[in-house]
PDB file of C-alpha atoms in Angstrom:
ATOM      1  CA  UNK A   1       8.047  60.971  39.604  1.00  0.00           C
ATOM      2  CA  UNK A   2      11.378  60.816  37.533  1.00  0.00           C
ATOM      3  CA  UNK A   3      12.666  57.938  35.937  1.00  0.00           C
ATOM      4  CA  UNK A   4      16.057  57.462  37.799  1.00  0.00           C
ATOM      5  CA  UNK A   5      17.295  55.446  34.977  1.00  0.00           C
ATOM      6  CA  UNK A   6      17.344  58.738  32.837  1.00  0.00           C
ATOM      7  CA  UNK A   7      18.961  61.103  35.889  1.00  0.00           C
ATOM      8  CA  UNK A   8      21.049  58.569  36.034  1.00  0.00           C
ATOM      9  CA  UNK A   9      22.297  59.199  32.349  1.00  0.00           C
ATOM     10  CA  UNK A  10      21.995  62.237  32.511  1.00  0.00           C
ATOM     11  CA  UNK A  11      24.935  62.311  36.061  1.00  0.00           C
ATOM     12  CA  UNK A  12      27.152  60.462  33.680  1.00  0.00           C
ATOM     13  CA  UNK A  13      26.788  62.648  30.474  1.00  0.00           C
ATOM     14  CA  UNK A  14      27.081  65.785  32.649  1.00  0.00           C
ATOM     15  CA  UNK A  15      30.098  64.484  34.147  1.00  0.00           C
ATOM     16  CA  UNK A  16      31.423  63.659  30.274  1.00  0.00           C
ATOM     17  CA  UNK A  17      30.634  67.436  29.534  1.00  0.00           C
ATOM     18  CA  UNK A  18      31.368  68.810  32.977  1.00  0.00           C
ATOM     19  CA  UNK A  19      34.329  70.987  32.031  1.00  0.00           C
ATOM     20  CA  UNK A  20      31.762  72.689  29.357  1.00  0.00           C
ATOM     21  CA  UNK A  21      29.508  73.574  32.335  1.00  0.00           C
ATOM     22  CA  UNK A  22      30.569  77.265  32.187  1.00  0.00           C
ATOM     23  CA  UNK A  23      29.584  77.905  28.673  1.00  0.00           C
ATOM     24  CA  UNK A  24      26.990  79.853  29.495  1.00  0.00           C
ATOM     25  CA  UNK A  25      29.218  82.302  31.110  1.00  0.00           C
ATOM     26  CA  UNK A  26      31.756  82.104  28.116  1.00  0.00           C
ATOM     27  CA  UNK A  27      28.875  82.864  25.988  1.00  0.00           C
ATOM     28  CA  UNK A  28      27.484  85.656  27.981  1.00  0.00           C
ATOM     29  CA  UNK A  29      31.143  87.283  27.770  1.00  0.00           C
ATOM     30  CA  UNK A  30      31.106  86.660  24.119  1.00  0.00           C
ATOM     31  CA  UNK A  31      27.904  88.342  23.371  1.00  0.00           C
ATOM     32  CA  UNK A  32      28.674  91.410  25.522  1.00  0.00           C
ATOM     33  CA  UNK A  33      31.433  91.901  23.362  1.00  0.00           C
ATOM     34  CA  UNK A  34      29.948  91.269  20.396  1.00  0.00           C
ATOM     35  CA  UNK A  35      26.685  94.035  21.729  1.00  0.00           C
ATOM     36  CA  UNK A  36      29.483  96.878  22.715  1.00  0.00           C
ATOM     37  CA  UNK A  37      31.214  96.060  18.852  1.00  0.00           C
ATOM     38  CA  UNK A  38      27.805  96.312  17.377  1.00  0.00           C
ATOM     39  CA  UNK A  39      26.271  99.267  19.195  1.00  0.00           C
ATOM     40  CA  UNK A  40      23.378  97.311  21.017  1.00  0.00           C
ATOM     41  CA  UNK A  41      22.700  96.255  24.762  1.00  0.00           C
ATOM     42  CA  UNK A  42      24.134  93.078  25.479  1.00  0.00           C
ATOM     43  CA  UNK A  43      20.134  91.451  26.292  1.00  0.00           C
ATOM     44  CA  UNK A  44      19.119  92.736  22.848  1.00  0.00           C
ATOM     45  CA  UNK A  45      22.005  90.387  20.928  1.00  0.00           C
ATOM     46  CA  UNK A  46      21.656  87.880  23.088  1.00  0.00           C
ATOM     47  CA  UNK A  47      17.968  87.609  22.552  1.00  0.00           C
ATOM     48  CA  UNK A  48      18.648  88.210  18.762  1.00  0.00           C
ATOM     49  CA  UNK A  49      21.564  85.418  18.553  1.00  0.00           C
ATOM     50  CA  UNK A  50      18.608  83.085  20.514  1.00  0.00           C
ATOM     51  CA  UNK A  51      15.764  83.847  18.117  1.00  0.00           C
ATOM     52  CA  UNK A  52      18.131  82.879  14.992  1.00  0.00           C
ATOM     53  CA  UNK A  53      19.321  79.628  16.989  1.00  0.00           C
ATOM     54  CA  UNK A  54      16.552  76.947  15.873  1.00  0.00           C
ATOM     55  CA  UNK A  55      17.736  74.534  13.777  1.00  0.00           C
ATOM     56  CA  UNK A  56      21.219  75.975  12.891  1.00  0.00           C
ATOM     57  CA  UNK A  57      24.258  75.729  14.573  1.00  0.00           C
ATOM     58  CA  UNK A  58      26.005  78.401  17.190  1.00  0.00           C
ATOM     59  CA  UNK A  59      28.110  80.225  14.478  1.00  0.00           C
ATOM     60  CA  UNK A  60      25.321  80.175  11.901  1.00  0.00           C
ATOM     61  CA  UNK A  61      23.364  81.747  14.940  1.00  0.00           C
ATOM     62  CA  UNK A  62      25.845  84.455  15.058  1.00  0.00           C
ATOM     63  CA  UNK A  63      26.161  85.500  11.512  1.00  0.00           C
ATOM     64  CA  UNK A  64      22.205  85.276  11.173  1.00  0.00           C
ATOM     65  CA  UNK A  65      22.383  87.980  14.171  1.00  0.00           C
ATOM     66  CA  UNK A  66      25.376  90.132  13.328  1.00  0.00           C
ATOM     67  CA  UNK A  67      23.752  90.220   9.923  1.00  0.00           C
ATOM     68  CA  UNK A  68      20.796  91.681  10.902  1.00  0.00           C
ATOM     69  CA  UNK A  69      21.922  93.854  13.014  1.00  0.00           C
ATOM     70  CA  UNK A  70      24.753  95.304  10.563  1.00  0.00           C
ATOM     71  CA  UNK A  71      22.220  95.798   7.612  1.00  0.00           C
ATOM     72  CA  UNK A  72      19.552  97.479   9.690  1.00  0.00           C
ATOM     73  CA  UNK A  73      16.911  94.934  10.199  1.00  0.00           C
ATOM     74  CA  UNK A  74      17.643  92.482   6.781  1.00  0.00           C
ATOM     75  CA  UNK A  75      17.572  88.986   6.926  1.00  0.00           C
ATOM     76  CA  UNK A  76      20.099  86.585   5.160  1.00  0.00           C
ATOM     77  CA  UNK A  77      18.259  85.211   2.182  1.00  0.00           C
ATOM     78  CA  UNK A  78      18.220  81.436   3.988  1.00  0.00           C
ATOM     79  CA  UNK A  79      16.736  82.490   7.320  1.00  0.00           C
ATOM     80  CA  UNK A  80      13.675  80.237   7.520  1.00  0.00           C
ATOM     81  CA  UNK A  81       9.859  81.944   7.578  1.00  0.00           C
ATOM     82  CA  UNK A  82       9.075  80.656  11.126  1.00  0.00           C
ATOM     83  CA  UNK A  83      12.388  82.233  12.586  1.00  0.00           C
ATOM     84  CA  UNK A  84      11.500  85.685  10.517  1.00  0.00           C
ATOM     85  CA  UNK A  85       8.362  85.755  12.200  1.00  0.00           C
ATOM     86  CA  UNK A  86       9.774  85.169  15.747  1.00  0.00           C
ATOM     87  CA  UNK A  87      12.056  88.091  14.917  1.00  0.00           C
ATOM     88  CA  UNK A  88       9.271  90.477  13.804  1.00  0.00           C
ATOM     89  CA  UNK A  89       7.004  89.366  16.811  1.00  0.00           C
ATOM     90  CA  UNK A  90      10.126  90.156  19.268  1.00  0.00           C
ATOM     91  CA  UNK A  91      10.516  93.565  17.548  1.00  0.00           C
ATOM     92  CA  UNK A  92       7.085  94.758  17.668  1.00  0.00           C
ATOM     93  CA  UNK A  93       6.260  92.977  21.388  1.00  0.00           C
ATOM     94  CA  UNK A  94      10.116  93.072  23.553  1.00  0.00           C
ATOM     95  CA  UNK A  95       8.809  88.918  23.550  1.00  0.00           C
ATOM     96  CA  UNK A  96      10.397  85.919  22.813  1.00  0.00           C
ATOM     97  CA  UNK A  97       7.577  83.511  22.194  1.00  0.00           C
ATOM     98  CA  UNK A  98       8.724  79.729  22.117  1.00  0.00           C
ATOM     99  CA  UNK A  99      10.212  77.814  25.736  1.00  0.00           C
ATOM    100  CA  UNK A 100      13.887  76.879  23.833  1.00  0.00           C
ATOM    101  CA  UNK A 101      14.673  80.208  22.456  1.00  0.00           C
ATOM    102  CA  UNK A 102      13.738  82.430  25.872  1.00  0.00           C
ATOM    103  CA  UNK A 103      15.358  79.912  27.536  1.00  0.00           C
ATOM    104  CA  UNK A 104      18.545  80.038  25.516  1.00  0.00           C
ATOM    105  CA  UNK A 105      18.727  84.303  25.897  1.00  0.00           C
ATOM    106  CA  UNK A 106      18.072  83.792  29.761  1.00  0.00           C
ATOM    107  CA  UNK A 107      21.070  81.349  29.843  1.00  0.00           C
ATOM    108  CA  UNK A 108      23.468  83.387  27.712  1.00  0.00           C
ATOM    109  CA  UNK A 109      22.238  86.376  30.370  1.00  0.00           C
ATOM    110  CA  UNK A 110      23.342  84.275  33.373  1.00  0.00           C
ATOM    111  CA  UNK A 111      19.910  82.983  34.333  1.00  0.00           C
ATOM    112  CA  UNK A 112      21.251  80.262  36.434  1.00  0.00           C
ATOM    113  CA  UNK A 113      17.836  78.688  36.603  1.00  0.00           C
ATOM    114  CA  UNK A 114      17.103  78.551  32.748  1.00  0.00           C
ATOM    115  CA  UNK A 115      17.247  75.073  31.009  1.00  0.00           C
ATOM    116  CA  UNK A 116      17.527  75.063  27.245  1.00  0.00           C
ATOM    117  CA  UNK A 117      15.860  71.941  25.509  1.00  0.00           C
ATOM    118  CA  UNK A 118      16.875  71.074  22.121  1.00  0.00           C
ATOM    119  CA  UNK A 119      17.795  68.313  19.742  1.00  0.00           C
ATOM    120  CA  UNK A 120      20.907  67.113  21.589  1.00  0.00           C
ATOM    121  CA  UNK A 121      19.175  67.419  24.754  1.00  0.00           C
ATOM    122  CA  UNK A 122      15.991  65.180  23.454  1.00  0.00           C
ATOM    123  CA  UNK A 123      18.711  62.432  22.279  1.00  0.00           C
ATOM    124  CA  UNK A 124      20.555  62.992  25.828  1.00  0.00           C
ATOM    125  CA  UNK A 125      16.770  62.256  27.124  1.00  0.00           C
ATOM    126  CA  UNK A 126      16.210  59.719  24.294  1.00  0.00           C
ATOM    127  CA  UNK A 127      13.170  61.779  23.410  1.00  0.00           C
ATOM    128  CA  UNK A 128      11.883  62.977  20.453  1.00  0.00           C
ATOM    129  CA  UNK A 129      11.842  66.351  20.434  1.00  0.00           C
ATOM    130  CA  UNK A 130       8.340  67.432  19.896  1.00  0.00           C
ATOM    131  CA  UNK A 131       8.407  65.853  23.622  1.00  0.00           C
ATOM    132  CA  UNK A 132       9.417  69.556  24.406  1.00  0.00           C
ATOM    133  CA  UNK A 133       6.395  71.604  23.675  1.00  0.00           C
ATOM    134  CA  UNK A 134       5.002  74.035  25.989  1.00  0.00           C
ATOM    135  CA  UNK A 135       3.321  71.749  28.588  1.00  0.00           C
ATOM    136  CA  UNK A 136       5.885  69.361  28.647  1.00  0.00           C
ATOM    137  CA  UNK A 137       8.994  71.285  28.635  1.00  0.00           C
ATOM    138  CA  UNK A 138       9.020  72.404  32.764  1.00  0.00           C
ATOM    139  CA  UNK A 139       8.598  68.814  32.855  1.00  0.00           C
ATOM    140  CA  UNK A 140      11.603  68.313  30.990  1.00  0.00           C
ATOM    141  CA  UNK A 141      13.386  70.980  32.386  1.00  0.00           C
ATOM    142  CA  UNK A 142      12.527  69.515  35.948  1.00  0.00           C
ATOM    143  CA  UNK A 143      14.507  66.422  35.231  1.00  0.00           C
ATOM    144  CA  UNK A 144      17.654  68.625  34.423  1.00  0.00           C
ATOM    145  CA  UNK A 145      17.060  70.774  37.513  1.00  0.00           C
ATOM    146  CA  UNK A 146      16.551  67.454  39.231  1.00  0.00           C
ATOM    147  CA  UNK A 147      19.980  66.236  38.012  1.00  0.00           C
ATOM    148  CA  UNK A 148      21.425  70.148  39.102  1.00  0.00           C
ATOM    149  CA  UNK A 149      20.159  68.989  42.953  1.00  0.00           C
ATOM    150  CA  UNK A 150      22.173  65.684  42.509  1.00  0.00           C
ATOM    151  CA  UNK A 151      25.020  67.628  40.898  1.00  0.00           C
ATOM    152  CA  UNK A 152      24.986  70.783  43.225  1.00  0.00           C
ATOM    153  CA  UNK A 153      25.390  72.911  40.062  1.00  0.00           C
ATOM    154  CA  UNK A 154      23.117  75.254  38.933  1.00  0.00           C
ATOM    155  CA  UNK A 155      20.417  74.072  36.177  1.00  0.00           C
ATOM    156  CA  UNK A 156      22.038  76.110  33.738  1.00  0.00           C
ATOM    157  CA  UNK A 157      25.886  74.608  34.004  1.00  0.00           C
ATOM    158  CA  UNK A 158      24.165  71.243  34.541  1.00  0.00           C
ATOM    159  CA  UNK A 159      21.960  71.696  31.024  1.00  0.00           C
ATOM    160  CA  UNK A 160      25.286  72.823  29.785  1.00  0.00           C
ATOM    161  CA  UNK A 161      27.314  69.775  30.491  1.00  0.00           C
ATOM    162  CA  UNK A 162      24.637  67.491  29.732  1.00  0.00           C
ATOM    163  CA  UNK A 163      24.522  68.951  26.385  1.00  0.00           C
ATOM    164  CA  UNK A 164      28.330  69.134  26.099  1.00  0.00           C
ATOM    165  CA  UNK A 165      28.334  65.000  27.299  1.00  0.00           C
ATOM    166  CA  UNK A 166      25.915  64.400  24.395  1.00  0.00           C
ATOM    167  CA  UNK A 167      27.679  66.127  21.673  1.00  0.00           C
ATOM    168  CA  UNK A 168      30.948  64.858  22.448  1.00  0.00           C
ATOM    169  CA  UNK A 169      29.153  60.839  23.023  1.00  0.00           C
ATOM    170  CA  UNK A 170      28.309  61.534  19.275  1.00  0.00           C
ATOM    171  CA  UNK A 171      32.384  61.858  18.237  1.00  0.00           C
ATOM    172  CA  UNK A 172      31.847  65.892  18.010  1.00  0.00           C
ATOM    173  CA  UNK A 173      33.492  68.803  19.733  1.00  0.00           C
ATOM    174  CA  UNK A 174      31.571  71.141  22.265  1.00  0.00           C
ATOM    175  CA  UNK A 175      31.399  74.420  19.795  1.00  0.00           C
ATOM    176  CA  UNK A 176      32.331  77.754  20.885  1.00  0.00           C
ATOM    177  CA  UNK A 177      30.305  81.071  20.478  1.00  0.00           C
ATOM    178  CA  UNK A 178      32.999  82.980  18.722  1.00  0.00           C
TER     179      UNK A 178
END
C-alpha cells in the first residue's frame, strides 16, 4: 500500500515542476540532433549520454558522451571506473545494466512508461538513495506511476515534473540538455 502522505508530495512537487513535464521530449529532440551531428543512431547516444549520467550533471553527461564518441571510444581522464565499466559492458553486450541508467535512455527515447530514480528523486521521496536498488526500485517507480494515475500524465512527464518540483524547491533551475 502507498503512503498517501508521500503521493501527496509528490501531486504538489509535480505541479511545482509541471511545465518541465515535457523534458523528456525536449531531450529526445536534443539527442536526435546531437546522433545525426555525430554520425550515430539516435538510441545509441541516448543510451551513451545515460550510461555517463551517474553522479554528474546533464551537460557533464553530454560532453562525457560527445567525447567518446568524437575520439573513437576514449574516455575523459575523470570518468569514474564504475561508469567505464558500464560503458564497456554496453559495448560488448547492446545492455544497459543498472534500473536508473536504462531507465533514463528509455525516457530520453519516449518510453512514456519509464521512471528514472535518482538523487533528487530520493530527496523528493525523502529517501536515501540506496532505497533504489534493484528490488526496490519498481516499488519506487510504482509510487510515481501511482502519482501519473492521480495526475493523468504519463509516468515519464510525471517523474519529470516531480524531479523539476524538487530541483527548483532547492532554489535551482530545471537544466536543459543542450
Amino acid at each position: 500500500m502507498t503512503n498517501r502522505p508521500l503521493v501527496d508530495r509528490l501531486c504538489s512537487l509535480s505541479e511545482r515542476g509541471y511545465a518541465h513535464r515535457g523534458w523528456y521530449l525536449q531531450a529526445h529532440q536534443q539527442v536526435r540532433h546531437l546522433a545525426g551531428l555525430l554520425g550515430v543512431s539516435t538510441v545509441r547516444c541516448a543510451d551513451l549520454l545515460s550510461l555517463f549520467s551517474p553522479r554528474v550533471a546533464v551537460k557533464r553527461s553530454i560532453n562525457f558522451t560527445v567525447h567518446y564518441l568524437t575520439t573513437n571510444g576514449e574516455f575523459r581522464h575523470d570518468v569514474t571506473r564504475s561508469v567505464r565499466a558500464a560503458v564497456a559492458y554496453y559495448e560488448q553486450t547492446g545492455i544497459i545494466r543498472g534500473p536508473k541508467t536504462s531507465a533514463f535512455a528509455s525516457a530520453i527515447m519516449q518510453d512514456e512508461s519509464a521512471v528514472v530514480l535518482d538523487t533528487w528523486m530520493a530527496q523528493a521521496m525523502r529517501v536515501d538513495q540506496r532505497e533504489f536498488v534493484r528490488q526496490r526500485y519498481e516499488y519506487h517507480a510504482d509510487v510515481v506511476r501511482r502519482v501519473s494515475v492521480r495526475l493523468g500524465i504519463p509516468a515519464a512527464r510525471t517523474q519529470a515534473a516531480i524531479w523539476s518540483g524538487i530541483v527548483m524547491e532547492h532554489g535551482r533551475r530545471v537544466p536543459h540538455m543542450s
